[in-house]
CSV table of C-alpha atoms and ligand atoms in Angstrom, one decimal:
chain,number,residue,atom,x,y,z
A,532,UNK,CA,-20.9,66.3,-1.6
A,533,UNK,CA,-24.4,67.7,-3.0
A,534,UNK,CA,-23.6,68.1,-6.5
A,535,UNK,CA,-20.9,66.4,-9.0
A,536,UNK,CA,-19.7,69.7,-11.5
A,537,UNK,CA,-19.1,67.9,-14.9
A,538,UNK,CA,-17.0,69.0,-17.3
A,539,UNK,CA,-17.2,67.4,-20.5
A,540,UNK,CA,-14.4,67.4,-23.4
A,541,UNK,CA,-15.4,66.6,-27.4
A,542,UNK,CA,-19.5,67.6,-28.5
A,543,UNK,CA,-19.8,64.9,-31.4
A,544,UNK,CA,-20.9,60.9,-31.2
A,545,UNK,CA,-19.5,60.4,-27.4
A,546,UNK,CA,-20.2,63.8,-26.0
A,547,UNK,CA,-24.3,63.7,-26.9
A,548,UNK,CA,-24.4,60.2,-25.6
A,549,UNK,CA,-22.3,61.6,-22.4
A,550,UNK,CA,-24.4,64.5,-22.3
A,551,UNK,CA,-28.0,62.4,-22.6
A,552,UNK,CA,-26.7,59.9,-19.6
A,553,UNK,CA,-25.5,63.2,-17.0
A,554,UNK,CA,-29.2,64.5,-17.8
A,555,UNK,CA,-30.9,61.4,-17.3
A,556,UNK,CA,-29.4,59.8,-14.7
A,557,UNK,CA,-31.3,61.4,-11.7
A,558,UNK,CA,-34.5,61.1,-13.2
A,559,UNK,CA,-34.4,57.4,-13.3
A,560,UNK,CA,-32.0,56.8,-10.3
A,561,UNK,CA,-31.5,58.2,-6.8
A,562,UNK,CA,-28.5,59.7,-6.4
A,563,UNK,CA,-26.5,60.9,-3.6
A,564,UNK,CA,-24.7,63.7,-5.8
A,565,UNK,CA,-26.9,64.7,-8.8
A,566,UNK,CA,-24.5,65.8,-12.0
A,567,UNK,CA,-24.5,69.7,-12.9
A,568,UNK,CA,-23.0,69.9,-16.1
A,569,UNK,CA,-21.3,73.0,-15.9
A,570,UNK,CA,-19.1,73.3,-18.7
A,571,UNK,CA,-18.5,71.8,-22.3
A,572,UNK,CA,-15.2,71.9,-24.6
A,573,UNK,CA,-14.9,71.6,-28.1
A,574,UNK,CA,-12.5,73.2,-30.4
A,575,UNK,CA,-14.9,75.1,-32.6
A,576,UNK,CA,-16.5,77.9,-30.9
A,577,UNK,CA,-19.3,77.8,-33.2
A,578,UNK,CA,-20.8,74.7,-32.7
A,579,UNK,CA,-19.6,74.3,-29.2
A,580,UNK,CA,-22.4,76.8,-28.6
A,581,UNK,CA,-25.0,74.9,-30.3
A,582,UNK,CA,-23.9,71.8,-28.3
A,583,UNK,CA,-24.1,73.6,-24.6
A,584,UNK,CA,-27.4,75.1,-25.7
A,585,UNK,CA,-29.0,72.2,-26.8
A,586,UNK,CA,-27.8,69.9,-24.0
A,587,UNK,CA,-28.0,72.6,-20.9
A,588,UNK,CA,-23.9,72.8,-20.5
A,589,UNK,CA,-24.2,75.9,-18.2
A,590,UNK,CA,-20.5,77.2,-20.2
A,591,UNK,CA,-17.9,76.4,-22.5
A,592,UNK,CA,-14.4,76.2,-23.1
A,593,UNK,CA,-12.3,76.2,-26.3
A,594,UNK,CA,-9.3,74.8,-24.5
A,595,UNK,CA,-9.1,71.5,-22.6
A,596,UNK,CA,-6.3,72.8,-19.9
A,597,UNK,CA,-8.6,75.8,-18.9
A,598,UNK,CA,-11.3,73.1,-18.3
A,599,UNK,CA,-9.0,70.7,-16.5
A,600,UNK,CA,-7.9,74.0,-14.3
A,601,UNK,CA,-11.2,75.2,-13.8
A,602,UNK,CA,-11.9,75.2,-9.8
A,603,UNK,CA,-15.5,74.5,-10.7
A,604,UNK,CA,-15.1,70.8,-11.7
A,605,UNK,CA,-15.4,68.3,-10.2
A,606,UNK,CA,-15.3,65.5,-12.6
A,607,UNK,CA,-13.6,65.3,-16.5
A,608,UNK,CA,-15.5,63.6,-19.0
A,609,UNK,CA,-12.9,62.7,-22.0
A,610,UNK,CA,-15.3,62.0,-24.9
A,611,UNK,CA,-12.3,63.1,-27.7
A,612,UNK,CA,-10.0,61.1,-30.5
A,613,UNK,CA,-7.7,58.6,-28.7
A,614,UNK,CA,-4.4,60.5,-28.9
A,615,UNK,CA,-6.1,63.2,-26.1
A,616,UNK,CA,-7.1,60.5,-23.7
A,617,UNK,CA,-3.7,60.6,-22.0
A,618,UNK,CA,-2.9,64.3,-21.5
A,619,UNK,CA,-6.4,65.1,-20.7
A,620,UNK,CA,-6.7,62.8,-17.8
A,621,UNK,CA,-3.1,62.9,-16.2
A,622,UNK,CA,-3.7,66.5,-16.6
A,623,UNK,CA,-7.1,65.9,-14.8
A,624,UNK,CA,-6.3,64.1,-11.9
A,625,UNK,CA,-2.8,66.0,-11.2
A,626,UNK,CA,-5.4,68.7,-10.5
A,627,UNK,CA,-7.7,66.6,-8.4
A,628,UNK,CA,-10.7,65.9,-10.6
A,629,UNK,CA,-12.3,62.3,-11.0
A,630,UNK,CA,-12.5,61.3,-14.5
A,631,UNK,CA,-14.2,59.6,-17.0
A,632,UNK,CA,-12.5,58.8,-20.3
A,633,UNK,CA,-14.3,56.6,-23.5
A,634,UNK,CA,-11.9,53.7,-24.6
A,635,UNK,CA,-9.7,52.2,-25.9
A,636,UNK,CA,-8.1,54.4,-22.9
A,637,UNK,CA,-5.1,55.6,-24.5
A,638,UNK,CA,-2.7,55.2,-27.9
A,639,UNK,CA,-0.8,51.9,-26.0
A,640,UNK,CA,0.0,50.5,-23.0
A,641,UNK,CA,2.6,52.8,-22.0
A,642,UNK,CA,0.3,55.7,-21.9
A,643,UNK,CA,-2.2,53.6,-20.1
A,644,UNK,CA,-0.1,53.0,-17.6
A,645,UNK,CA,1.1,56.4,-17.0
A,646,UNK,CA,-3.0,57.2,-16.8
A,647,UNK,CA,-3.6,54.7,-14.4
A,648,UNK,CA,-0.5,55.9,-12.0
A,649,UNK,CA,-1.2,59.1,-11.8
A,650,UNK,CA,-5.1,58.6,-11.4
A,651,UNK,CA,-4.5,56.2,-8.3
A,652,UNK,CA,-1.3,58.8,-7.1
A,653,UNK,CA,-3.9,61.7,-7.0
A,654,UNK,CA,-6.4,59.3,-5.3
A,655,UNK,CA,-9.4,60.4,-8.0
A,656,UNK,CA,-12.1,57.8,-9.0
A,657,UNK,CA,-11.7,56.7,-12.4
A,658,UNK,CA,-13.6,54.7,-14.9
A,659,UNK,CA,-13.1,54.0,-18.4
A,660,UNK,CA,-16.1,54.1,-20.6
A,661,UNK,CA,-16.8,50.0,-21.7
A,662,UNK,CA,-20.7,50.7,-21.7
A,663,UNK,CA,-21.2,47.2,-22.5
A,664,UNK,CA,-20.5,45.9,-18.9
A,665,UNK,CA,-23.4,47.9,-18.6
A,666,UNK,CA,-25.7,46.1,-20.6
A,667,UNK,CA,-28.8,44.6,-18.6
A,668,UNK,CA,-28.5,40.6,-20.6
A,669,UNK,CA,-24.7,41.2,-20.3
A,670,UNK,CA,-24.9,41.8,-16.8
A,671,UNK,CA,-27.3,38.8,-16.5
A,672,UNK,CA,-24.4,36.6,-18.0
A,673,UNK,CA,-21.9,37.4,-15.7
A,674,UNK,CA,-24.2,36.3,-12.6
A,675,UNK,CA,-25.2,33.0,-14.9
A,676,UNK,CA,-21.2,32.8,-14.7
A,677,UNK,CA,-20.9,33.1,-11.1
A,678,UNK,CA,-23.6,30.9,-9.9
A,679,UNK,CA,-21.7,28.2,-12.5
A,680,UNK,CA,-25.0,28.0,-14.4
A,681,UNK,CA,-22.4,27.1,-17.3
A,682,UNK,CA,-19.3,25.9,-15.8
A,683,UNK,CA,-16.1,25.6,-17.0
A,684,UNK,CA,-15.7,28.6,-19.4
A,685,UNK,CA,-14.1,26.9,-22.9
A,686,UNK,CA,-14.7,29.3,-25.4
A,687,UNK,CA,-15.4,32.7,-25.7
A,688,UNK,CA,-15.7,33.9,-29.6
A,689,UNK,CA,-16.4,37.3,-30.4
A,690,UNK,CA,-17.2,39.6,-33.4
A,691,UNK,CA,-17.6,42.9,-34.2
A,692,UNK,CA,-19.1,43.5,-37.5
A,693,UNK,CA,-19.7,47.2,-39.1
A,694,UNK,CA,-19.5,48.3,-42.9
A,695,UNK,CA,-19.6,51.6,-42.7
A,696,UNK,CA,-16.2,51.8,-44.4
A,697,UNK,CA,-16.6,49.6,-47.4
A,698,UNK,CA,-17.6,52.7,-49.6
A,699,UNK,CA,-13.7,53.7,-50.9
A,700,UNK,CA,-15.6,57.1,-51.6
A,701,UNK,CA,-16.0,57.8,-47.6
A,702,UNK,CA,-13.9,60.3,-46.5
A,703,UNK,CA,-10.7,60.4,-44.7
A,704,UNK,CA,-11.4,60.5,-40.6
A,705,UNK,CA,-9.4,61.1,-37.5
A,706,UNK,CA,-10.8,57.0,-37.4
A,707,UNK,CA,-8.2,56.0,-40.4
A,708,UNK,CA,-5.0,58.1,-39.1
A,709,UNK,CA,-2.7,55.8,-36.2
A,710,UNK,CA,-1.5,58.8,-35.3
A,711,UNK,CA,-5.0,60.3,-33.7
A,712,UNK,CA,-6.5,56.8,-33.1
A,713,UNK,CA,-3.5,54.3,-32.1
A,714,UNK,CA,-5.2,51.9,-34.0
A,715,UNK,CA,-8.7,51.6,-36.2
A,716,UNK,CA,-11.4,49.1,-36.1
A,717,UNK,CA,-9.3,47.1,-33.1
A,718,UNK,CA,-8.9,49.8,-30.7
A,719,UNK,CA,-12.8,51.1,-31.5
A,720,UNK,CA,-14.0,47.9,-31.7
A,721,UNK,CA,-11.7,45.2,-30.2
A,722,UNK,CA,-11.3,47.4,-27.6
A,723,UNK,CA,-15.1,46.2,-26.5
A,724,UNK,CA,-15.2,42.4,-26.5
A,725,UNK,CA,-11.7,41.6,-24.9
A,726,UNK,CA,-13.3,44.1,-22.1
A,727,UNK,CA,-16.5,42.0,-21.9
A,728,UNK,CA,-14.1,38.5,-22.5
A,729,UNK,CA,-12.3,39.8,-18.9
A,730,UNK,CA,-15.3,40.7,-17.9
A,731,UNK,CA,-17.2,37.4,-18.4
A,732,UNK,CA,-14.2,35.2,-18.5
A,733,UNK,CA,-10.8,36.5,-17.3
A,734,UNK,CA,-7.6,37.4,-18.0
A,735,UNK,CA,-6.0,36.9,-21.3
A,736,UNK,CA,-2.6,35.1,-21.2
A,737,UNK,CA,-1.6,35.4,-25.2
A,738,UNK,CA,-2.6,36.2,-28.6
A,739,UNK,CA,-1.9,35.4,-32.3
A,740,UNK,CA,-3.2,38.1,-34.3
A,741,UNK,CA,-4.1,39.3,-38.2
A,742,UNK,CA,-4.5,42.8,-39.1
A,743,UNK,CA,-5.3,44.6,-42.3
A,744,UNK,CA,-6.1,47.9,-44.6
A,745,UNK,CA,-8.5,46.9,-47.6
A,746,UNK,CA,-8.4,50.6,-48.9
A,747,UNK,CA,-4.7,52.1,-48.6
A,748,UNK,CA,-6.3,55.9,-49.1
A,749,UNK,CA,-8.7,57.8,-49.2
A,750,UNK,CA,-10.1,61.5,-49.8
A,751,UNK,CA,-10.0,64.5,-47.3
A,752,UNK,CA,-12.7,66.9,-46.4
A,753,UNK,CA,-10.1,69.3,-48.9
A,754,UNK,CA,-10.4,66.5,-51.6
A,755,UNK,CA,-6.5,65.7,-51.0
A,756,UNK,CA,-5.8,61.8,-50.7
A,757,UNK,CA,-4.2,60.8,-47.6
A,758,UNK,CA,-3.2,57.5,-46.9
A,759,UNK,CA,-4.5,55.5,-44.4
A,760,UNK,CA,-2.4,54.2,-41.7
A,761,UNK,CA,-5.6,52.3,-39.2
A,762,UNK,CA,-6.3,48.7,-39.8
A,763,UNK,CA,-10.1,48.2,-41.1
A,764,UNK,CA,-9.7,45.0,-39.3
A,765,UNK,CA,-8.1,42.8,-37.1
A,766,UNK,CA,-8.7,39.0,-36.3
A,767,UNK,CA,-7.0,37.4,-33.4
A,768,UNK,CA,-6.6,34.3,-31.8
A,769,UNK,CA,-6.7,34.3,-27.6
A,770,UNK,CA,-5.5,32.1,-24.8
A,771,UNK,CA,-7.1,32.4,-21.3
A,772,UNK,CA,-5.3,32.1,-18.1
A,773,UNK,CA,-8.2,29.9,-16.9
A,774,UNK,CA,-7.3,27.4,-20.2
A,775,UNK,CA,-10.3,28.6,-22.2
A,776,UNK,CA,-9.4,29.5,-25.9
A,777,UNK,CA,-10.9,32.6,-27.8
A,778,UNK,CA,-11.6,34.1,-31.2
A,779,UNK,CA,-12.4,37.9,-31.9
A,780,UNK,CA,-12.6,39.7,-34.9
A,781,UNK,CA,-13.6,43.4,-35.4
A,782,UNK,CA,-13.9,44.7,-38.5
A,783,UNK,CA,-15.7,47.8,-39.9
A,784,UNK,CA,-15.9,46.0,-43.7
A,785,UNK,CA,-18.8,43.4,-43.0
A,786,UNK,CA,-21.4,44.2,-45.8
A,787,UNK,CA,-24.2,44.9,-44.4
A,788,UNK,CA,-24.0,44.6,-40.5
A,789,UNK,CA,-24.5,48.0,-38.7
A,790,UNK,CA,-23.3,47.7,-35.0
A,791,UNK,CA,-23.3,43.9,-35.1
A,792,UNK,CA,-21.0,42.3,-31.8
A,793,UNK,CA,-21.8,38.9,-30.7
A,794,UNK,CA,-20.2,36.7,-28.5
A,795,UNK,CA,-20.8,33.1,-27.6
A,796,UNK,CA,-19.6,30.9,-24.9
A,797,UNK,CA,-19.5,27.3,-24.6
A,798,UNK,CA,-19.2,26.0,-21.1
A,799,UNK,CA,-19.2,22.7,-19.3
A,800,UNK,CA,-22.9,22.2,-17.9
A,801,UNK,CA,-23.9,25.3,-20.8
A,802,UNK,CA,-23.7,28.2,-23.0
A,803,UNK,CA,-24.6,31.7,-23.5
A,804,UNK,CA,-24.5,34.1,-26.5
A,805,UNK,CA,-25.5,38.0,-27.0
A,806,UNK,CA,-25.9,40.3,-30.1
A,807,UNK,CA,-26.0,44.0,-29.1
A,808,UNK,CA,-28.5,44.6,-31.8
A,809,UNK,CA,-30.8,42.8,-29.4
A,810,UNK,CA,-29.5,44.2,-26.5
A,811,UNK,CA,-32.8,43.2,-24.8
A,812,UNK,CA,-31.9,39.2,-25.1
A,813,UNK,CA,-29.5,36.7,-23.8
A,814,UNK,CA,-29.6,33.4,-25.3
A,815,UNK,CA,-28.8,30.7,-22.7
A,816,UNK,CA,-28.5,26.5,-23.3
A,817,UNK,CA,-28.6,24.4,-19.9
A,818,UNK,CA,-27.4,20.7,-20.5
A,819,UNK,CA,-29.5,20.4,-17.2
A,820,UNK,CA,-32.8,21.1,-18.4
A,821,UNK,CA,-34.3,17.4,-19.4
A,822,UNK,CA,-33.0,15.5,-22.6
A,823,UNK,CA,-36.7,16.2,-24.4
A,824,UNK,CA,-36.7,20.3,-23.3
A,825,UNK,CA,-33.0,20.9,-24.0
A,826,UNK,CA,-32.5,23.9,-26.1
A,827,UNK,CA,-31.1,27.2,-26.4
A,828,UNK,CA,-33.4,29.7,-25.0
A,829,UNK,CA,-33.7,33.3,-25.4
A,830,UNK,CA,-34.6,35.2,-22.3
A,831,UNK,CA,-36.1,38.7,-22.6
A,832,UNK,CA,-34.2,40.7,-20.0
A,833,UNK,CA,-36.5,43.3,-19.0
A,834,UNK,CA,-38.0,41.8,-15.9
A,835,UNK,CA,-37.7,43.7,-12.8
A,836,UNK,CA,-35.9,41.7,-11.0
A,837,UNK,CA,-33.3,41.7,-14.1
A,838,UNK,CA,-30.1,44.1,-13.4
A,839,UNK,CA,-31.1,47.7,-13.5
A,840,UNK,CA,-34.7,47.2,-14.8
A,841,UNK,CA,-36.8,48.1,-11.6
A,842,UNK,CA,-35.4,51.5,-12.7
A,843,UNK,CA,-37.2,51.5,-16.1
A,844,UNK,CA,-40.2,49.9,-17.3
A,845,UNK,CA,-42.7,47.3,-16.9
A,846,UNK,CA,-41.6,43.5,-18.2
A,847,UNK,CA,-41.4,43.7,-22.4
A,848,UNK,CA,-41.0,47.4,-22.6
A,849,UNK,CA,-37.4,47.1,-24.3
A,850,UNK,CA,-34.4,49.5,-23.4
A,851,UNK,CA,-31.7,50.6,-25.8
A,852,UNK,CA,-28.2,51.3,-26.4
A,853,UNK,CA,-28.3,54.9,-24.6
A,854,UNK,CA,-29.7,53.0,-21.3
A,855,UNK,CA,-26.0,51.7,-21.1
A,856,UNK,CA,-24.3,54.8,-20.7
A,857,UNK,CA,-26.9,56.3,-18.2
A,858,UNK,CA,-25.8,52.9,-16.0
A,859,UNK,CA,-22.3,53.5,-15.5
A,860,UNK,CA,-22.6,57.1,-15.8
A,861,UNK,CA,-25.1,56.4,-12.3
A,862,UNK,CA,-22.3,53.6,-11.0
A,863,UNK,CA,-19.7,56.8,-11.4
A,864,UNK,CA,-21.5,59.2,-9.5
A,865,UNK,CA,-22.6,56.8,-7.1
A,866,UNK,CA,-18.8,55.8,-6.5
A,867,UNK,CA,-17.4,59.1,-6.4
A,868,UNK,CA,-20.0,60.5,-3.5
A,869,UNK,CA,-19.4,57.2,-1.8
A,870,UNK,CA,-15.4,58.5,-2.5
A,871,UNK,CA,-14.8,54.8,-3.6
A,872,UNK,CA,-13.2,52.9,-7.0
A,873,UNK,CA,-15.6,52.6,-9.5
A,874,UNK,CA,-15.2,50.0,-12.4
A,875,UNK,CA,-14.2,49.8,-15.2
A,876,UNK,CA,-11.2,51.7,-14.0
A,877,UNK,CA,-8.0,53.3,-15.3
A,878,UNK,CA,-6.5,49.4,-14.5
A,879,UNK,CA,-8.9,48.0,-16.5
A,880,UNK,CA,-8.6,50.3,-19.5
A,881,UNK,CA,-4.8,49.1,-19.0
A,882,UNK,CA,-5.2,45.6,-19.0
A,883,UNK,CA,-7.1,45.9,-22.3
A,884,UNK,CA,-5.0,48.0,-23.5
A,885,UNK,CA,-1.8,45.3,-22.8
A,886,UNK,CA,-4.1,42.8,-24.9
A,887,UNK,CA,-4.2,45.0,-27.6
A,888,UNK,CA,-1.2,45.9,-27.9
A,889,UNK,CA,0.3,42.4,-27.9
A,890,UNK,CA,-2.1,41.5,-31.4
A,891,UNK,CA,-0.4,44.4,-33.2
A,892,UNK,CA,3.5,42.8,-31.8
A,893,UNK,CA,1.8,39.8,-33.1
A,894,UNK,CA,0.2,40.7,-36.5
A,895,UNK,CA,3.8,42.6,-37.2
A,896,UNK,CA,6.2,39.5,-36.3
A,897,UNK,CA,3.7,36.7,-37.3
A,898,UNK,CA,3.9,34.8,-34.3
A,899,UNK,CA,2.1,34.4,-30.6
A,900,UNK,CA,2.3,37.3,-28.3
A,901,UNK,CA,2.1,36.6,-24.1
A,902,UNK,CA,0.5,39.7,-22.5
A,903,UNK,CA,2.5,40.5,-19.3
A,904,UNK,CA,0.7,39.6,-16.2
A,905,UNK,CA,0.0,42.6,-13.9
A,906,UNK,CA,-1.8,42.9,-10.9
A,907,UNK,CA,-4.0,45.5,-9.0
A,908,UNK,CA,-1.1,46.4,-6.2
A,909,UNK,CA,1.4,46.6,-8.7
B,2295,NAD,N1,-18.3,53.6,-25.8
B,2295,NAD,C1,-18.6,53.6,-27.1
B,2295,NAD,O1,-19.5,52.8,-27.5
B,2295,NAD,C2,-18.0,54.5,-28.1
B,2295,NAD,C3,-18.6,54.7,-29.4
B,2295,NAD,C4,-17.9,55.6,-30.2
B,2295,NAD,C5,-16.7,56.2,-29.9
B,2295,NAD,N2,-16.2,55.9,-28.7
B,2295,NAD,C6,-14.9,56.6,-28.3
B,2295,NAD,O2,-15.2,57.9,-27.9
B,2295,NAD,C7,-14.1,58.8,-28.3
B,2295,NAD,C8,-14.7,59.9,-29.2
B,2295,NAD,O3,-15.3,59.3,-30.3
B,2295,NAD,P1,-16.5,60.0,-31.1
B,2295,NAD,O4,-17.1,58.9,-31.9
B,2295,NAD,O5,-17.3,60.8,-30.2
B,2295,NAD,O6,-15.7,60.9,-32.1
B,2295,NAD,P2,-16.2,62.2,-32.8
B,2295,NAD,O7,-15.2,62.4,-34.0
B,2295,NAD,O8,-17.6,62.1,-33.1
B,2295,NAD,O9,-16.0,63.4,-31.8
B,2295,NAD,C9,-14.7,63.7,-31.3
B,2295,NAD,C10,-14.8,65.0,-30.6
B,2295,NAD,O10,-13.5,65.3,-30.0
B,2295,NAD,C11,-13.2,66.6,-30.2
B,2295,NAD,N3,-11.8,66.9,-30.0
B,2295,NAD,C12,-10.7,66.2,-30.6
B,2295,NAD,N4,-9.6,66.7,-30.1
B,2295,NAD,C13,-9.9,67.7,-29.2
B,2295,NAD,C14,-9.2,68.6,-28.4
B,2295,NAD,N5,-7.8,68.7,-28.5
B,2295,NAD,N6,-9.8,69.5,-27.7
B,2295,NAD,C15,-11.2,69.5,-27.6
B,2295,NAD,N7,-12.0,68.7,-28.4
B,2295,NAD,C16,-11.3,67.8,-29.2
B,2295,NAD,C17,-13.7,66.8,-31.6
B,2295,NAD,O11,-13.8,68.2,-31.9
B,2295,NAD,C18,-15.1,66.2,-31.5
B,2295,NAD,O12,-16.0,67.0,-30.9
B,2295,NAD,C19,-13.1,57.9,-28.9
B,2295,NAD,O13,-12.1,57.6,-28.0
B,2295,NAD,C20,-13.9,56.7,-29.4
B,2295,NAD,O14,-13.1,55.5,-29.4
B,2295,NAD,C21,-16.8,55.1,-27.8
């Protein structure tokens, strides 16, 4: 294979930060198949056009099947609202094309499952888009994980502030309707830190959860109210399989936080914790280091020898969000020339979906939720 044909669906938020990553991935990394990115959809013709132009799209497509059928693609790159996730990528890998779809990964679990079927039926690679595994300081954690640097894992607690919704003036969005999203701040937001929980600590085995809409309605672009039917924000409570206990909260109503996720975890010999607004950091506590010395520390991950930064710049030149995207984007197109899984795949975006899910049963009947256990082969 000498070239990966990308096909990208949705121009807005997800498809310039797509679009970005595709173009700079070879500059920064060797590949074996550099991206082409040879055609772009979007429903409005108009500004579709600006999109391709801007971003080098070679052409477009006002239809998602025609892209799927093209014979030109190689790989679909679902950057649209949650309730095309599904059809986009069953359609995409019943016709043989890898794909790439931005989380949550579908409206439930039921869909997610069907996605992940018939991706591993068609043998395509898959990935779903948690750009947070992808994080330099996060990806540092996990190896402080492995090499126990902390130990036993006792809590993970998690949350995701944003307050871009506390104006009741801000209009209606496909973001408010269950219908287009599944869900609101927990699949956007919730949907990130249980990933990087089973990412850092494992599986989640059950779940008490709180949901809730602050503002019941709100304006249209046509000035009609409609109501609003997403939560702003859900709290849960987790249990691990491995015994540790969890706390997660996304909302989109935290005055004055921006794009605020922390998490923190408390182990045995130590502890780690992250904010995203300083990606570049990882704060890490070692109960080992002397009784005089012990402290939390916060280590600036931009040394070369830190995950993916021989590929940027010298130590204390800082990275940013974008970086993340242009890391897996690379991991994709590295695992679909090597014609092997990459991750996080369709399984994954299931597994997080199940978690999910299982708040909402929860929230609704007021009780704890077990998520069912499911394994890789089946
Ligand atoms: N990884 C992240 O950090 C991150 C951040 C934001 C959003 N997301 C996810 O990315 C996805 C898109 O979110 P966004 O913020 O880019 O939304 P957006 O509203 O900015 O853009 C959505 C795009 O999808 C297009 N679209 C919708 N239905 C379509 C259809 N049938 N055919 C063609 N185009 C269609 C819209 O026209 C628009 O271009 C969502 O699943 C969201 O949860 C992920």
């Amino acid at each position: 294979m000498k070239e990966i044909n990308v096909g990208i669906v949705g121009t807005k938020f997800m498809g310039r930060a797509h679009s970005n990553a595709f173009i700079d991935a070879p500059y920064y990394f060797d590949l074996p198949a550099p991206p082409v990115l040879k055609a772009a959809c979007g429903r409005d013709a108009s500004s579709l056009e600006a999109f391709a132009r801007r971003f080098g799209w070679q052409s477009v497509e006002t239809d998602w099947e025609r892209l799927v059928a093209r014979d030109d693609i190689d790989l679909v790159d679902i950057c649209t609202s949650n309730v095309t996730h599904m059809p986009i990528a069953v359609a995409a890998a019943r016709s043989g094309k890898h794909v790439f779809c931005e989380k949550p990964i579908a409206m439930n679990a039921a869909e997610a499952r069907h996605m992940w079927e018939a991706a591993e039926e068609a043998g395509i690679t898959h990935m779903v888009a948690f750009n947070y595994r992808r994080v330099p300081a996060i990806m540092l954690a996990r190896q402080l994980i492995e090499a126990g640097k902390i130990g036993e894992i006792r809590h993970f607690n998690a949350v995701y502030y944003q307050d871009w919704l506390i104006d009741p003036a801000f209009q209606y969005v496909w973001r408010h309707d269950k219908q287009e999203g599944g869900s609101g701040a927990h699949g956007d937001m919730n949907a990130h830190i249980v990933d990087l929980a089973r990412f850092l600590v494992g599986e989640v085995q059950a779940v008490s959860g709180a949901q809730e809409i602050f503002i019941k309605e709100r304006k249209s672009s046509t000035g009609e109210m409609l109501p609003v039917t997403a939560d702003d924000a859900t709290y849960f409570l987790a249990r691990f399989q491995n015994g540790a206990l969890g706390s997660f909260l996304a909302t989109r109503f935290a005055t004055g936080r921006k794009n605020f996720l922390r998490i923190e975890l408390f182990g045995s010999r130590g502890s780690l914790a992250f904010n995203l607004e300083r990606l570049n950091e990882l704060e890490y506590f070692s109960s080992e280091d002397s009784d005089t010395e012990q402290g939390f520390r916060t280590i600036l991950v931009t040394e070369n020898k830190h995950p993916e930064i021989a590929a940027w710049w010298p130590p204390g030149h800082i990275i940013g969000w974008e970086h993340t995207f242009i890391h897996e984007v690379k991991d994709l197109l590295a695992a679909i020339a090597a014609q092997q899984p990459a991750f996080p795949d369709f399984f994954d975006g299931l597994r997080c979906q199940q978690v999910l899910d299982a708040v909402v049963k929860s929230a609704g009947e007021n009780r704890w939720v077990d998520i069912p256990d499911l394994r890789r082969t089946g």
